Short mmCIF file of C-alpha atoms in Angstrom, two decimals:
data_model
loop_
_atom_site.label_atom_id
_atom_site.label_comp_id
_atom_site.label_asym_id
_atom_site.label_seq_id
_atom_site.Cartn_x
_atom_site.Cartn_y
_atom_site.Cartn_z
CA UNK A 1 -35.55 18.51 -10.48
CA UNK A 2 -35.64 18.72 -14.24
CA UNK A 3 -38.06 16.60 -15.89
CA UNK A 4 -38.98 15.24 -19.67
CA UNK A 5 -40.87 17.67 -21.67
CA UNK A 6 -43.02 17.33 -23.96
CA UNK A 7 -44.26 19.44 -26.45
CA UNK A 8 -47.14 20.16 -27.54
CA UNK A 9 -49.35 18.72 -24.60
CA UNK A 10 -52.63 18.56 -27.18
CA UNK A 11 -52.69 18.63 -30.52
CA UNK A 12 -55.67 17.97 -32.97
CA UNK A 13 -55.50 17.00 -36.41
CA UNK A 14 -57.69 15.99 -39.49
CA UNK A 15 -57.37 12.74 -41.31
CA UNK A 16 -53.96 12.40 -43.88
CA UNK A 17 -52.58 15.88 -42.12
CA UNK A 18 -49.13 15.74 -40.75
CA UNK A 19 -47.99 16.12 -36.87
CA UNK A 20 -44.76 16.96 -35.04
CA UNK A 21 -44.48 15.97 -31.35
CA UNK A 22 -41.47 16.77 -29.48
CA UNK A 23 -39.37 15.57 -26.81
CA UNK A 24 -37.07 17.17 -24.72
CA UNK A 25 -34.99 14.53 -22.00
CA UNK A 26 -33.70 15.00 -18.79
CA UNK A 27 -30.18 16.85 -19.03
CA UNK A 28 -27.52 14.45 -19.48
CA UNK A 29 -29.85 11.89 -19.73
CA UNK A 30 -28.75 9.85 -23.78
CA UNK A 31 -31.33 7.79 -24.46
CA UNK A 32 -34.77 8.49 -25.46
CA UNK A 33 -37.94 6.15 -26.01
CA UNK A 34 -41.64 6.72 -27.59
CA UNK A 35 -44.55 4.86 -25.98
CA UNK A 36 -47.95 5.22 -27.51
CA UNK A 37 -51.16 4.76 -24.94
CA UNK A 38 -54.32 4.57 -26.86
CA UNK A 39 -57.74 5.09 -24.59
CA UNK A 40 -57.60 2.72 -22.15
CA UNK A 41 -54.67 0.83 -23.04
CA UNK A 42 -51.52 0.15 -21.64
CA UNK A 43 -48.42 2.17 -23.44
CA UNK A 44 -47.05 0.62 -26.27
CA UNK A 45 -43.40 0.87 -27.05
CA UNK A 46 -43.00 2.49 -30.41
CA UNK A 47 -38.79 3.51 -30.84
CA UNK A 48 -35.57 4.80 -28.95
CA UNK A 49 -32.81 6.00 -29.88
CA UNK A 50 -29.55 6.11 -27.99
CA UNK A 51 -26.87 8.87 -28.96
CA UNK A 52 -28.85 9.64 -31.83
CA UNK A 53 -28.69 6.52 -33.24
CA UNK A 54 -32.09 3.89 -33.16
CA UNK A 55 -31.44 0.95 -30.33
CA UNK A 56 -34.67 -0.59 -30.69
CA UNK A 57 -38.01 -0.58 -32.40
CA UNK A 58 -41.54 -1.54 -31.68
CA UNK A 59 -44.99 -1.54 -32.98
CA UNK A 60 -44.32 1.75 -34.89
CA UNK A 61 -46.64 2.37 -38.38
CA UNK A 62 -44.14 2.86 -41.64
CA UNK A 63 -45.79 6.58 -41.39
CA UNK A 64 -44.22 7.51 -38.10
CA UNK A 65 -40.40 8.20 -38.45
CA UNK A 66 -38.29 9.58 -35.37
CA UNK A 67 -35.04 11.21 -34.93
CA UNK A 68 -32.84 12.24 -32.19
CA UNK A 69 -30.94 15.53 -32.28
CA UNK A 70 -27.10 16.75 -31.18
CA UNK A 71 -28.86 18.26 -28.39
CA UNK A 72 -30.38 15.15 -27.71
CA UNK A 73 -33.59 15.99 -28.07
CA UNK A 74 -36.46 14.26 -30.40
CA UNK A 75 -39.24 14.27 -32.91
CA UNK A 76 -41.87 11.85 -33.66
CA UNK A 77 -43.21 12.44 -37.03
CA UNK A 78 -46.38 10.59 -38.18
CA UNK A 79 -47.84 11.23 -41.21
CA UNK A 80 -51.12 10.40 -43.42
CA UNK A 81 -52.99 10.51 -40.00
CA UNK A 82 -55.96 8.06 -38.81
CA UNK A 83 -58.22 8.56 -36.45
CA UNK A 84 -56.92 5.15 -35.02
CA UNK A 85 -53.30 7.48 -34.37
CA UNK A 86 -55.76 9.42 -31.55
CA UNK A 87 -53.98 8.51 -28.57
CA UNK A 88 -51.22 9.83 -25.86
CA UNK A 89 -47.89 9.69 -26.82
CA UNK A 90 -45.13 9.53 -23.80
CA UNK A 91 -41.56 10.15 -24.33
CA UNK A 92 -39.03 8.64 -21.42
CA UNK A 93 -35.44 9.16 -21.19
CA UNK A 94 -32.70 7.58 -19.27
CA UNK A 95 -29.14 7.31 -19.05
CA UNK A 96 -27.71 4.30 -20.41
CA UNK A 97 -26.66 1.90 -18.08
CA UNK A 98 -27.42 -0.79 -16.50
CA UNK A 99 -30.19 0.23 -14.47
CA UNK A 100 -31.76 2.28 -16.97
CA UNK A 101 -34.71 3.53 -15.13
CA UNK A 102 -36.97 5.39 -17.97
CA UNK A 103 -38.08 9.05 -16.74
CA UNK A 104 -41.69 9.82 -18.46
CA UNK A 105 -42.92 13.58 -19.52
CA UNK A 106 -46.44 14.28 -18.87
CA UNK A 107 -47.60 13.43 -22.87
CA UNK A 108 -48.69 14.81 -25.75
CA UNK A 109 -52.57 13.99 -26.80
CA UNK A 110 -53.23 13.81 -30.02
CA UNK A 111 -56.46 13.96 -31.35
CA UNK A 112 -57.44 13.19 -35.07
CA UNK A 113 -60.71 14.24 -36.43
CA UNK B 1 -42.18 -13.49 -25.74
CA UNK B 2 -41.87 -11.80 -22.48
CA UNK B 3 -45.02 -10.53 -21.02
CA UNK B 4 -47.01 -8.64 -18.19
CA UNK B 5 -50.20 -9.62 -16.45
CA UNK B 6 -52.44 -7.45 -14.04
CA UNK B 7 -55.20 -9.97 -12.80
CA UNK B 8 -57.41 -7.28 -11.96
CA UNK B 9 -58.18 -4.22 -13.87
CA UNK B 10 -60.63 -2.40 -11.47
CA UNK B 11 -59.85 -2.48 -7.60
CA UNK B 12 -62.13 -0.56 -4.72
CA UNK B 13 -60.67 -0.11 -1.70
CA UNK B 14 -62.19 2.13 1.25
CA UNK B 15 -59.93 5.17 2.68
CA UNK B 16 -57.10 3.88 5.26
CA UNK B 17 -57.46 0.38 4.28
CA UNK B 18 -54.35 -1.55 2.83
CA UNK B 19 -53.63 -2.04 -0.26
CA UNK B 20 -52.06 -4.94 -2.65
CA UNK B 21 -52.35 -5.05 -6.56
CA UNK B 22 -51.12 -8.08 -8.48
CA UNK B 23 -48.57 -8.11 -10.92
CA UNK B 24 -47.10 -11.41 -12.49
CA UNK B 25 -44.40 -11.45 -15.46
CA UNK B 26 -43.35 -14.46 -17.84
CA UNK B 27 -39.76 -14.24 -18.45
CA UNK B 28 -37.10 -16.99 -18.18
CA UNK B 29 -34.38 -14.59 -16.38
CA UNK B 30 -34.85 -12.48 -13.19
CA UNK B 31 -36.12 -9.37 -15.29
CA UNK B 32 -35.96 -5.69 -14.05
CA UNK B 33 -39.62 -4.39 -12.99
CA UNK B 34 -41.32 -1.34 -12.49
CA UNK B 35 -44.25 -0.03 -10.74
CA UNK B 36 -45.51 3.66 -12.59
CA UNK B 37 -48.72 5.51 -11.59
CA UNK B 38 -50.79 7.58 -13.55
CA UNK B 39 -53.31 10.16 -12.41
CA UNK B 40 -56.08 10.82 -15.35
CA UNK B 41 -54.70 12.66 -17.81
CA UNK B 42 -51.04 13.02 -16.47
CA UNK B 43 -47.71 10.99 -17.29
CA UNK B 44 -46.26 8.08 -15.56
CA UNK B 45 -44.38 8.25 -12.41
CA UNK B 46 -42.08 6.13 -11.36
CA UNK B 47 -43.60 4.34 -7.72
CA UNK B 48 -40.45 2.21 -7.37
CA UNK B 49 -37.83 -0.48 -9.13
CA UNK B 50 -36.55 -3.85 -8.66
CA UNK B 51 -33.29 -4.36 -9.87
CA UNK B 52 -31.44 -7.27 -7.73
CA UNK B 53 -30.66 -7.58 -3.99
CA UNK B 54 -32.92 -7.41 -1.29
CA UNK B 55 -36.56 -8.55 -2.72
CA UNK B 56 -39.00 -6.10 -0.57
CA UNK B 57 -38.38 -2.93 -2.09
CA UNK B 58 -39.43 0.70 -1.06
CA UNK B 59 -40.62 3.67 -3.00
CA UNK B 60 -42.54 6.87 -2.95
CA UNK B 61 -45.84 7.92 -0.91
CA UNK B 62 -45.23 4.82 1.46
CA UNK B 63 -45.38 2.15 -1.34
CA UNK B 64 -43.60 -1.14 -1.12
CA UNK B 65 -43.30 -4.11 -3.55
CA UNK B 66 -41.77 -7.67 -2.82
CA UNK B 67 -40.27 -9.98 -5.41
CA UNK B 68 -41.01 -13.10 -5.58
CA UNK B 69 -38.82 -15.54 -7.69
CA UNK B 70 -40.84 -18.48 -7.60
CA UNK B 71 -44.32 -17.22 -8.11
CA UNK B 72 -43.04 -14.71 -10.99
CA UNK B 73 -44.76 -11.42 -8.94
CA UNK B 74 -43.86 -8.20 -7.97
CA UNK B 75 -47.09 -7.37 -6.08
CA UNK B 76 -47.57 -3.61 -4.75
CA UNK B 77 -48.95 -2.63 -1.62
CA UNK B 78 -49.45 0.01 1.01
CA UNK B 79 -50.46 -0.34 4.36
CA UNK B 80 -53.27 2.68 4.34
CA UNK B 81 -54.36 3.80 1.38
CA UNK B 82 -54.99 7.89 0.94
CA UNK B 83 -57.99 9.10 -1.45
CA UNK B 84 -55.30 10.97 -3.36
CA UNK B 85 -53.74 7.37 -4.30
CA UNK B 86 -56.85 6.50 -6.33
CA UNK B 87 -55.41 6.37 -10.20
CA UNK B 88 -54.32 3.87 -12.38
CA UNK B 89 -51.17 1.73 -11.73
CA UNK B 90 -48.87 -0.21 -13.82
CA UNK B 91 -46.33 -2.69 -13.85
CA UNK B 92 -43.71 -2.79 -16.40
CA UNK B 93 -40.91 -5.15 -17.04
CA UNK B 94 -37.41 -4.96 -18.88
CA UNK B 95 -35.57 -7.85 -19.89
CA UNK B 96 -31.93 -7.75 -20.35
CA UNK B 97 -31.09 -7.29 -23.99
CA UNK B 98 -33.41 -4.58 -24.63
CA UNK B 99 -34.34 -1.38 -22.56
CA UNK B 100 -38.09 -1.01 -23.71
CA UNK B 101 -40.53 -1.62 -21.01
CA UNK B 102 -43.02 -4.19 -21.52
CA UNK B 103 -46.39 -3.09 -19.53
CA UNK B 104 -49.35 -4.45 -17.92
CA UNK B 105 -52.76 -3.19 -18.57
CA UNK B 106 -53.06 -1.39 -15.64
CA UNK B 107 -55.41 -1.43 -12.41
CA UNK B 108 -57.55 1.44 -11.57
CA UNK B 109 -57.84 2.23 -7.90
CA UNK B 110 -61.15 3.83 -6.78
CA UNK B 111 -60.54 4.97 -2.85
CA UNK B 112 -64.08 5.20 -1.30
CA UNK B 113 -63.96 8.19 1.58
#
């Protein structure tokens, strides 16, 4: 079965530089949701967006911004990078309902130097 | 605020022995929970999912989980544990009103041969 994917599964940046990860959900799957998991840490909620429109927010810095596409797909953009931004970042998707059992890709790490 | 406790963060349990790691939530409603595992370096799978009915639910690689109203747990187990089961598991809840998952900070299995 299809699953989330993720791209690009490592990624390592300098301080202030500028990363794009990307998310790609399950087909027919509408919703999609950003979790950030620094070392040894649970995963943090960060943002989702449903129909490519936001439905909820967490603990996401004023230098991330997200989007989801007409495909359905989405980017998390963070920007002015600290080495405190090191961490995995998992996308989930579901399909809205009332279950709404969230399907994780395998993460991006992201590495700032 | 809603929120997710796993008593114990490091658990050793000896090859073919059973299995049971703690999970409690604080939430006034009956809240939809989650049991994901996660192999070092890899993404979150989903183990199994309360939603309603019965309480003793069944998932993947011979995992179960029972919910229990009145003690506010959803406590995994397995009956013999494999050395491929050794990772780090976590509980997550969703409350209704919001479809983020609220997570626990994990319990890392070590499975002694």
């Amino acid at each position: 079965a299809a699953g989330v994917i993720q791209s690009p599964r490592h990624l390592i940046k300098e301080k202030r530089e500028t990363a794009t990860l990307k998310c790609y959900p399950i087909p027919r799957h509408d919703t999609v949701y950003w979790y950030q998991q620094g070392p040894g840490q649970d995963p943090q909620f960060l943002i989702s967006f449903y129909e490519k429109m936001q439905s909820d927010k967490g603990s996401i810095p004023d230098r991330f911004s997200a989007q989801q596409f007409s495909d359905y797909h989405s980017e998390l953009n963070m920007s002015s990078l600290e080495l405190g931004d090191s961490a995995l970042y998992f996308c989930a998707s579901s399909f809205l309902s009332l279950e709404n059992t969230q399907y994780f890709g395998p993460g991006t790490r992201l590495t700032v130097l | 605020a809603q929120s997710v406790t796993q008593p114990d963060i490091h658990i050793t349990v000896s090859e073919g022995a059973s299995l049971e790691l703690r999970c409690n939530y604080s939430y006034g409603a009956t809240p939809y929970l989650f049991w994901y595992v996660q192999s070092p370096g890899q993404g979150l799978q989903l183990l199994l999912k309360y939603f309603s009915g019965d309480t003793l639910v069944q998932g993947i690689k011979g995992f179960e989980a029972e919910f229990k109203r009145s003690q506010s747990s959803f406590n995994l187990r397995k009956p013999s544990v494999h050395w491929s089961d050794a990772a780090e598991y976590f509980c997550a809840v969703r409350t209704s009103g919001t479809y983020k998952y609220i997570f626990g900070t994990g319990t890392r299995l070590k499975v002694l041969a």
